[in-house]
Structure formats: structure tokens, C-alpha cells
Amino acid sequence: MNLDWLDAFLIFGAFKVVEIMGLGLLVHLQLGLTRVANFGVVGFWGLGLYAFGVAYLKVDWPFGDVYQFLICAAIATIVAAAAGLVVGWLISDLDDDGTLVGTLGFATIVVILATTQQGLTGGALGLGGLGFPYDFGRVKTHEFTWLLITTAVVVLIFVYAWRVHRTPHGRLLIAVGANEALARSLGKSATAARLRMMMVTSGAMGLLGAMHGVMVRSLEINSLDVSVTLAALAALILGGTARVFGAVVGVLLTVALFDIVIQFYIPIPDGWNTQALPVAREAVFGAAIVLMLIFRPQGLLGQMRRPALMRRLHGDW
């Protein structure tokens, strides 16, 4: 495959867009459906990243690269899902403020463990040695192929999120998020519904973290930055937390704008890409969250179209 026409930095920029889009879709399922305000996205994502990296580098697997990746990715997913289940149980009785603090505290714990457990994680220096589960010769071909694989995973997440809205379980989640007291009065287990969704979405975040590790081919403590959570939340809030396409539209207007359009197609002074631009990126994302919550809290796409959805599911009513 001749990819000489494609810039390697553009491939990584597109990967970041796809990755944040996947995280935004998962946050939509948590926040948009069940009203779980998860401010620790980077914690579950980072736990998957480090669980994958440690399993990949520290265990002498008697398998080839493909099977080694699949097993380590499964470990990352399971570990993140288990963490989501535990954290979800711990915050189940908390209000929105408590949930924000609890999930943020979890992310902080993950960062501290990744920094201090040098024997496993490499600490602040990190670990190298991760690789792609295939060998096509050229690095650019490897990265482009991984971008396509990650895109396929995010498409599956999108389809799952789209289908959840149209299932009995999804309607239960919507009911719990809209009026938990009413759902409980009807005999529905709000806590169990939220825990199941928290477990599934956290596991998927861990899988995306593992895929990020393959793309960058290392474990770096700098990856566990609040910018991951901020980018996913800013994109979702901008597009609309209640709509499946909210994360897609939001990521295109935020992450794609900064990480592709501005970085690669707008002439900016030398040094800005590593200094001024990241700071401006976070400032704009933070300002976008504040302004949207003040002036259009439902996001650009608005609220969920429940009457139209009910007519499609059950006919005229």
C-alpha cells in the first residue's frame, strides 16, 4: 500500500479524532441516558491503557502477536469494566456533585498508581516496546491500518449506542435518567441498570485505551491528562448529551478543528504546536462547555426526540 501522499502526523490526528469520538459516545450513554456525570473518563481509559501495556510487556506469552494483543486487550477491557462496576456501586447513592468528585478521585488514583508503581508501569519514565499485532513493513502502513481498525471499533460503539435507545433496556435507562424516583416506584431497579451500563461503557473505554497504547507504542504518564476527559465532555456537551450524533458533531467541531484543521492546514508560527496551541485548545474547550451550559444546555442538536422515536417503535399513539 503506497501511502506516500499521506502525512504521518495527519494519521495520528485522525486517530485522536476517532478515539475521542468513541469516548464521547460512551459518555453519552453514561451522562445522556443514565445521568451519571463521569468526570473520570481518563481514569477508565488510562486503566485500560496500563493494564494492556503491563500484560503485554511483563508477561511472557506463548502466542504470536495477534493472539497476544487479543488476550491483553481482553484483560484491559475486563479490568476497566470491573473498575466501572466498583466505582458505579460506590457513587450510586451520591448526588451529581458527589459523582463528579468520586469519578475524578478515581482518575487521580489511577494516575498516582501509574506514577508510583515503577516496577510495573515504569513510573514517570514510562515503558516502551508495545507494537502492532501485524507486520506490513512500513510504519506508516501500520499506523494507517490501525486507524482503520480503531474506526471500525468506534463504528461498533456508535451502532451499539444507536440500538440501545431502541431496546427495553435503553428505555429503562432513559426512564431512570429522567425520573429515578418514578422508575423505582414502578418496581424498576435503577441501581442495577446504571451499574450494567457503567460496567459496559467503562470496559469499552479501557479497550480504547489499549488501542491508544498500540498506536503510540509506549506507556507514558503524560497520556493520563485531564485533556482526555475535557475533550470528550466538551464535544458531547457541544453536540448534545441526549443525542447519539451529539458526540460525532461535537468532536468534528472541537478535536478535528484543532488537531487536524488548525495544526495541518492553517499556517501558525513555529513552536506553537507544542506550546501555545495545546493551552489554547484546553481554554477553548473549557469556554465552550461553560457557554453551552449557560446559553444552550441541550447542545446544538437539542433534546432527544422521544415522541418521534415512540411512534417508530409502537406506531401512532
CSV table of C-alpha atoms in Angstrom, one decimal:
chain,number,residue,atom,x,y,z
A,1,MET,CA,0.0,0.0,0.0
A,2,ASN,CA,1.5,3.3,-1.1
A,3,LEU,CA,0.8,6.0,1.5
A,4,ASP,CA,3.5,8.5,0.5
A,5,TRP,CA,0.7,11.1,-0.1
A,6,LEU,CA,-0.5,10.8,3.5
A,7,ASP,CA,1.3,12.7,6.3
A,8,ALA,CA,2.1,10.6,9.3
A,9,PHE,CA,1.0,13.4,11.6
A,10,LEU,CA,-2.3,13.6,9.9
A,11,ILE,CA,-2.9,9.9,10.5
A,12,PHE,CA,-2.3,10.4,14.2
A,13,GLY,CA,-4.6,13.5,14.2
A,14,ALA,CA,-7.3,11.4,12.6
A,15,PHE,CA,-6.7,8.7,15.2
A,16,LYS,CA,-7.2,11.2,18.0
A,17,VAL,CA,-10.5,12.4,16.5
A,18,VAL,CA,-11.8,8.8,16.2
A,19,GLU,CA,-10.6,7.9,19.7
A,20,ILE,CA,-12.3,11.0,21.3
A,21,MET,CA,-15.4,10.3,19.3
A,22,GLY,CA,-15.6,6.8,20.8
A,23,LEU,CA,-15.1,8.2,24.3
A,24,GLY,CA,-17.8,10.8,23.6
A,25,LEU,CA,-20.3,8.2,22.5
A,26,LEU,CA,-19.6,6.2,25.7
A,27,VAL,CA,-20.0,9.3,27.9
A,28,HIS,CA,-23.3,9.9,26.0
A,29,LEU,CA,-24.5,6.5,27.3
A,30,GLN,CA,-23.5,7.4,30.8
A,31,LEU,CA,-24.5,11.1,31.0
A,32,GLY,CA,-27.1,11.4,28.3
A,33,LEU,CA,-29.1,8.3,29.2
A,34,THR,CA,-28.5,7.4,32.9
A,35,ARG,CA,-27.3,10.9,34.1
A,36,VAL,CA,-24.1,9.6,35.5
A,37,ALA,CA,-21.7,12.6,35.4
A,38,ASN,CA,-18.4,10.8,34.8
A,39,PHE,CA,-15.5,13.2,35.2
A,40,GLY,CA,-13.0,10.4,35.4
A,41,VAL,CA,-13.1,9.2,31.8
A,42,VAL,CA,-9.3,9.4,31.6
A,43,GLY,CA,-9.2,7.0,34.6
A,44,PHE,CA,-11.0,4.2,32.9
A,45,TRP,CA,-9.3,4.9,29.6
A,46,GLY,CA,-5.9,5.1,31.3
A,47,LEU,CA,-6.5,1.9,33.4
A,48,GLY,CA,-7.2,0.0,30.2
A,49,LEU,CA,-4.0,1.5,28.6
A,50,TYR,CA,-1.8,0.5,31.5
A,51,ALA,CA,-3.5,-2.9,32.1
A,52,PHE,CA,-2.9,-3.7,28.4
A,53,GLY,CA,0.7,-2.4,28.5
A,54,VAL,CA,1.7,-4.3,31.7
A,55,ALA,CA,0.1,-7.5,30.5
A,56,TYR,CA,1.7,-7.1,27.0
A,57,LEU,CA,5.2,-6.3,28.3
A,58,LYS,CA,5.5,-8.0,31.6
A,59,VAL,CA,4.0,-11.4,30.8
A,60,ASP,CA,5.9,-13.9,28.6
A,61,TRP,CA,3.0,-15.1,26.4
A,62,PRO,CA,3.5,-18.3,24.4
A,63,PHE,CA,1.5,-16.8,21.5
A,64,GLY,CA,2.0,-14.8,18.3
A,65,ASP,CA,1.4,-11.1,18.1
A,66,VAL,CA,-2.2,-11.3,17.1
A,67,TYR,CA,-3.3,-13.6,20.0
A,68,GLN,CA,-1.1,-11.7,22.4
A,69,PHE,CA,-2.9,-8.5,21.5
A,70,LEU,CA,-6.3,-10.0,21.7
A,71,ILE,CA,-5.7,-11.5,25.2
A,72,CYS,CA,-4.1,-8.3,26.5
A,73,ALA,CA,-6.9,-6.2,25.1
A,74,ALA,CA,-9.4,-8.5,26.7
A,75,ILE,CA,-7.6,-8.1,30.1
A,76,ALA,CA,-7.7,-4.3,29.7
A,77,THR,CA,-11.4,-4.4,28.9
A,78,ILE,CA,-12.2,-6.7,31.8
A,79,VAL,CA,-10.1,-4.6,34.3
A,80,ALA,CA,-11.7,-1.4,33.2
A,81,ALA,CA,-15.2,-2.9,33.3
A,82,ALA,CA,-14.6,-4.2,36.8
A,83,ALA,CA,-13.4,-0.8,37.9
A,84,GLY,CA,-16.5,0.8,36.4
A,85,LEU,CA,-18.7,-1.7,38.3
A,86,VAL,CA,-16.9,-0.9,41.6
A,87,VAL,CA,-16.9,2.9,41.0
A,88,GLY,CA,-20.5,2.8,39.9
A,89,TRP,CA,-21.5,1.0,43.1
A,90,LEU,CA,-19.6,3.4,45.3
A,91,ILE,CA,-21.2,6.5,43.7
A,92,SER,CA,-24.7,5.0,43.3
A,93,ASP,CA,-26.1,6.9,46.3
A,94,LEU,CA,-24.3,10.1,45.6
A,95,ASP,CA,-25.8,13.3,44.1
A,96,ASP,CA,-24.3,14.9,40.9
A,97,ASP,CA,-21.6,16.8,42.8
A,98,GLY,CA,-20.6,13.6,44.7
A,99,THR,CA,-20.5,11.7,41.4
A,100,LEU,CA,-18.2,14.2,39.8
A,101,VAL,CA,-15.8,14.2,42.8
A,102,GLY,CA,-15.9,10.4,43.1
A,103,THR,CA,-15.1,9.8,39.4
A,104,LEU,CA,-12.4,12.5,39.4
A,105,GLY,CA,-10.9,10.9,42.5
A,106,PHE,CA,-10.8,7.5,40.8
A,107,ALA,CA,-8.9,9.1,37.8
A,108,THR,CA,-6.5,10.7,40.3
A,109,ILE,CA,-5.9,7.3,41.9
A,110,VAL,CA,-5.1,5.7,38.5
A,111,VAL,CA,-2.6,8.5,37.8
A,112,ILE,CA,-0.9,8.1,41.2
A,113,LEU,CA,-0.6,4.3,40.8
A,114,ALA,CA,0.8,4.6,37.3
A,115,THR,CA,3.3,7.1,38.5
A,116,THR,CA,4.4,5.3,41.7
A,117,GLN,CA,4.4,1.7,40.7
A,118,GLN,CA,7.7,1.9,38.8
A,119,GLY,CA,8.3,-1.8,38.7
A,120,LEU,CA,5.2,-2.4,36.7
A,121,THR,CA,4.5,0.8,34.8
A,122,GLY,CA,7.9,2.5,34.5
A,123,GLY,CA,6.7,5.4,36.6
A,124,ALA,CA,7.3,8.8,35.2
A,125,LEU,CA,9.7,7.4,32.6
A,126,GLY,CA,7.0,5.1,31.2
A,127,LEU,CA,7.6,1.9,29.2
A,128,GLY,CA,8.3,1.3,25.6
A,129,GLY,CA,8.0,-1.8,23.5
A,130,LEU,CA,4.4,-2.0,22.6
A,131,GLY,CA,3.8,-2.9,18.9
A,132,PHE,CA,1.2,-3.5,16.3
A,133,PRO,CA,-0.2,-7.1,16.1
A,134,TYR,CA,0.9,-7.4,12.4
A,135,ASP,CA,3.9,-6.6,10.2
A,136,PHE,CA,3.4,-4.9,6.9
A,137,GLY,CA,6.9,-3.5,6.7
A,138,ARG,CA,6.3,0.3,6.8
A,139,VAL,CA,5.4,2.2,10.0
A,140,LYS,CA,3.0,4.5,8.1
A,141,THR,CA,1.1,1.4,6.8
A,142,HIS,CA,0.9,0.0,10.3
A,143,GLU,CA,-0.5,3.3,11.6
A,144,PHE,CA,-3.0,3.8,8.8
A,145,THR,CA,-4.2,0.2,9.2
A,146,TRP,CA,-4.6,0.7,13.0
A,147,LEU,CA,-6.6,3.9,12.3
A,148,LEU,CA,-9.0,1.9,10.2
A,149,ILE,CA,-9.3,-0.8,12.9
A,150,THR,CA,-9.9,1.8,15.6
A,151,THR,CA,-12.5,3.4,13.3
A,152,ALA,CA,-14.3,0.1,12.9
A,153,VAL,CA,-14.4,-0.3,16.7
A,154,VAL,CA,-15.8,3.2,17.2
A,155,VAL,CA,-18.4,2.4,14.5
A,156,LEU,CA,-19.5,-0.6,16.5
A,157,ILE,CA,-19.7,1.6,19.6
A,158,PHE,CA,-21.9,4.0,17.6
A,159,VAL,CA,-24.2,1.2,16.4
A,160,TYR,CA,-24.5,-0.1,20.0
A,161,ALA,CA,-25.4,3.4,21.3
A,162,TRP,CA,-27.9,3.8,18.5
A,163,ARG,CA,-29.5,0.4,19.2
A,164,VAL,CA,-29.6,0.9,23.0
A,165,HIS,CA,-32.1,3.8,22.5
A,166,ARG,CA,-34.4,1.3,20.8
A,167,THR,CA,-34.3,-1.5,23.3
A,168,PRO,CA,-36.3,-2.1,26.5
A,169,HIS,CA,-33.0,-1.8,28.5
A,170,GLY,CA,-32.3,1.5,26.8
A,171,ARG,CA,-35.8,2.8,27.6
A,172,LEU,CA,-35.3,1.8,31.2
A,173,LEU,CA,-32.1,3.8,31.3
A,174,ILE,CA,-33.8,6.8,29.8
A,175,ALA,CA,-36.6,6.5,32.4
A,176,VAL,CA,-34.0,6.2,35.2
A,177,GLY,CA,-32.1,9.2,34.0
A,178,ALA,CA,-35.3,11.3,33.5
A,179,ASN,CA,-37.0,10.4,36.8
A,180,GLU,CA,-35.3,7.9,39.0
A,181,ALA,CA,-37.9,8.1,41.8
A,182,LEU,CA,-40.7,7.3,39.3
A,183,ALA,CA,-38.8,4.4,37.9
A,184,ARG,CA,-38.2,3.0,41.3
A,185,SER,CA,-41.9,3.4,42.2
A,186,LEU,CA,-42.7,1.2,39.2
A,187,GLY,CA,-40.5,-1.6,40.5
A,188,LYS,CA,-37.5,-0.9,38.3
A,189,SER,CA,-34.0,-1.3,39.7
A,190,ALA,CA,-32.3,2.0,38.9
A,191,THR,CA,-29.1,1.0,40.5
A,192,ALA,CA,-28.7,-2.3,38.6
A,193,ALA,CA,-29.5,-0.6,35.3
A,194,ARG,CA,-26.9,2.1,35.9
A,195,LEU,CA,-24.3,-0.4,37.1
A,196,ARG,CA,-24.7,-2.5,34.0
A,197,MET,CA,-24.3,0.5,31.7
A,198,MET,CA,-21.3,1.8,33.8
A,199,MET,CA,-19.6,-1.6,33.5
A,200,VAL,CA,-20.1,-1.9,29.7
A,201,THR,CA,-19.1,1.7,28.9
A,202,SER,CA,-16.1,1.6,31.3
A,203,GLY,CA,-14.9,-1.6,29.7
A,204,ALA,CA,-15.1,0.0,26.2
A,205,MET,CA,-13.2,3.0,27.5
A,206,GLY,CA,-10.5,0.6,28.6
A,207,LEU,CA,-10.4,-1.1,25.2
A,208,LEU,CA,-9.9,2.3,23.5
A,209,GLY,CA,-7.1,3.0,26.0
A,210,ALA,CA,-5.4,-0.3,24.9
A,211,MET,CA,-5.8,0.7,21.3
A,212,HIS,CA,-4.2,4.0,22.0
A,213,GLY,CA,-1.2,2.2,23.6
A,214,VAL,CA,-0.7,0.3,20.4
A,215,MET,CA,-0.8,3.4,18.3
A,216,VAL,CA,1.8,5.3,20.4
A,217,ARG,CA,3.7,2.1,21.1
A,218,SER,CA,4.5,3.0,24.7
A,219,LEU,CA,3.1,3.8,28.2
A,220,GLU,CA,3.5,7.5,29.0
A,221,ILE,CA,2.3,9.1,32.2
A,222,ASN,CA,1.7,12.3,30.2
A,223,SER,CA,-1.1,10.5,28.4
A,224,LEU,CA,-3.2,10.4,31.6
A,225,ASP,CA,-4.1,14.0,31.3
A,226,VAL,CA,-7.4,15.7,32.1
A,227,SER,CA,-7.4,16.8,28.4
A,228,VAL,CA,-8.8,13.4,27.5
A,229,THR,CA,-11.8,13.8,29.8
A,230,LEU,CA,-12.2,17.5,28.8
A,231,ALA,CA,-12.2,16.8,25.1
A,232,ALA,CA,-14.8,14.0,25.4
A,233,LEU,CA,-17.1,16.2,27.6
A,234,ALA,CA,-16.6,19.3,25.6
A,235,ALA,CA,-17.5,17.5,22.3
A,236,LEU,CA,-20.6,15.8,23.8
A,237,ILE,CA,-21.9,19.0,25.6
A,238,LEU,CA,-21.4,21.0,22.4
A,239,GLY,CA,-23.2,18.5,20.2
A,240,GLY,CA,-25.8,17.5,22.7
A,241,THR,CA,-25.6,14.9,25.6
A,242,ALA,CA,-29.0,13.4,24.8
A,243,ARG,CA,-28.3,12.6,21.1
A,244,VAL,CA,-26.2,9.8,19.7
A,245,PHE,CA,-24.9,12.1,17.0
A,246,GLY,CA,-24.0,14.7,19.6
A,247,ALA,CA,-20.6,13.3,20.2
A,248,VAL,CA,-19.9,13.0,16.5
A,249,VAL,CA,-20.8,16.6,15.7
A,250,GLY,CA,-19.1,17.9,18.8
A,251,VAL,CA,-15.8,16.1,18.0
A,252,LEU,CA,-15.8,17.4,14.5
A,253,LEU,CA,-16.2,20.9,15.8
A,254,THR,CA,-13.6,20.7,18.5
A,255,VAL,CA,-11.0,18.0,18.3
A,256,ALA,CA,-10.9,17.8,14.5
A,257,LEU,CA,-10.8,21.6,14.2
A,258,PHE,CA,-7.8,21.9,16.5
A,259,ASP,CA,-5.9,18.6,15.9
A,260,ILE,CA,-6.3,18.5,12.1
A,261,VAL,CA,-7.5,21.8,10.5
A,262,ILE,CA,-5.5,24.3,12.6
A,263,GLN,CA,-2.4,22.1,13.1
A,264,PHE,CA,-2.1,21.0,9.5
A,265,TYR,CA,-3.9,23.5,7.2
A,266,ILE,CA,-3.5,26.9,8.9
A,267,PRO,CA,-0.1,28.5,9.0
A,268,ILE,CA,0.9,29.2,12.5
A,269,PRO,CA,4.3,30.3,14.0
A,270,ASP,CA,6.9,27.6,14.7
A,271,GLY,CA,6.7,26.2,18.2
A,272,TRP,CA,3.0,26.9,18.7
A,273,ASN,CA,2.1,23.3,18.1
A,274,THR,CA,3.9,22.2,21.2
A,275,GLN,CA,3.4,25.3,23.4
A,276,ALA,CA,0.6,27.8,22.7
A,277,LEU,CA,-1.8,25.6,20.7
A,278,PRO,CA,-2.4,22.9,23.4
A,279,VAL,CA,-3.0,25.6,26.0
A,280,ALA,CA,-5.4,27.5,23.7
A,281,ARG,CA,-7.1,24.1,22.9
A,282,GLU,CA,-7.9,23.4,26.5
A,283,ALA,CA,-9.0,27.1,27.1
A,284,VAL,CA,-11.4,27.0,24.1
A,285,PHE,CA,-12.8,23.6,25.2
A,286,GLY,CA,-13.4,24.8,28.7
A,287,ALA,CA,-15.0,28.0,27.5
A,288,ALA,CA,-17.2,26.0,25.1
A,289,ILE,CA,-18.5,23.9,28.0
A,290,VAL,CA,-19.3,27.0,30.1
A,291,LEU,CA,-21.0,28.9,27.3
A,292,MET,CA,-23.1,25.9,26.1
A,293,LEU,CA,-24.2,25.1,29.6
A,294,ILE,CA,-25.3,28.8,30.1
A,295,PHE,CA,-26.9,29.5,26.7
A,296,ARG,CA,-27.9,26.1,25.2
A,297,PRO,CA,-27.6,23.3,27.8
A,298,GLN,CA,-29.3,20.9,25.4
A,299,GLY,CA,-26.4,21.2,22.9
A,300,LEU,CA,-26.5,22.1,19.2
A,301,LEU,CA,-28.7,19.0,18.3
A,302,GLY,CA,-31.2,19.6,21.1
A,303,GLN,CA,-33.0,17.1,23.2
A,304,MET,CA,-33.8,13.5,22.4
A,305,ARG,CA,-36.8,13.2,20.0
A,306,ARG,CA,-38.8,10.9,22.2
A,307,PRO,CA,-42.3,11.3,20.5
A,308,ALA,CA,-40.8,10.5,17.1
A,309,LEU,CA,-38.9,7.5,18.5
A,310,MET,CA,-42.0,6.2,20.2
A,311,ARG,CA,-44.0,6.4,17.0
A,312,ARG,CA,-41.4,4.4,15.1
A,313,LEU,CA,-41.3,1.8,17.8
A,314,HIS,CA,-45.0,1.4,18.6
A,315,GLY,CA,-46.9,3.2,15.8
A,316,ASP,CA,-49.2,6.2,16.2
A,317,TRP,CA,-50.2,6.8,19.8
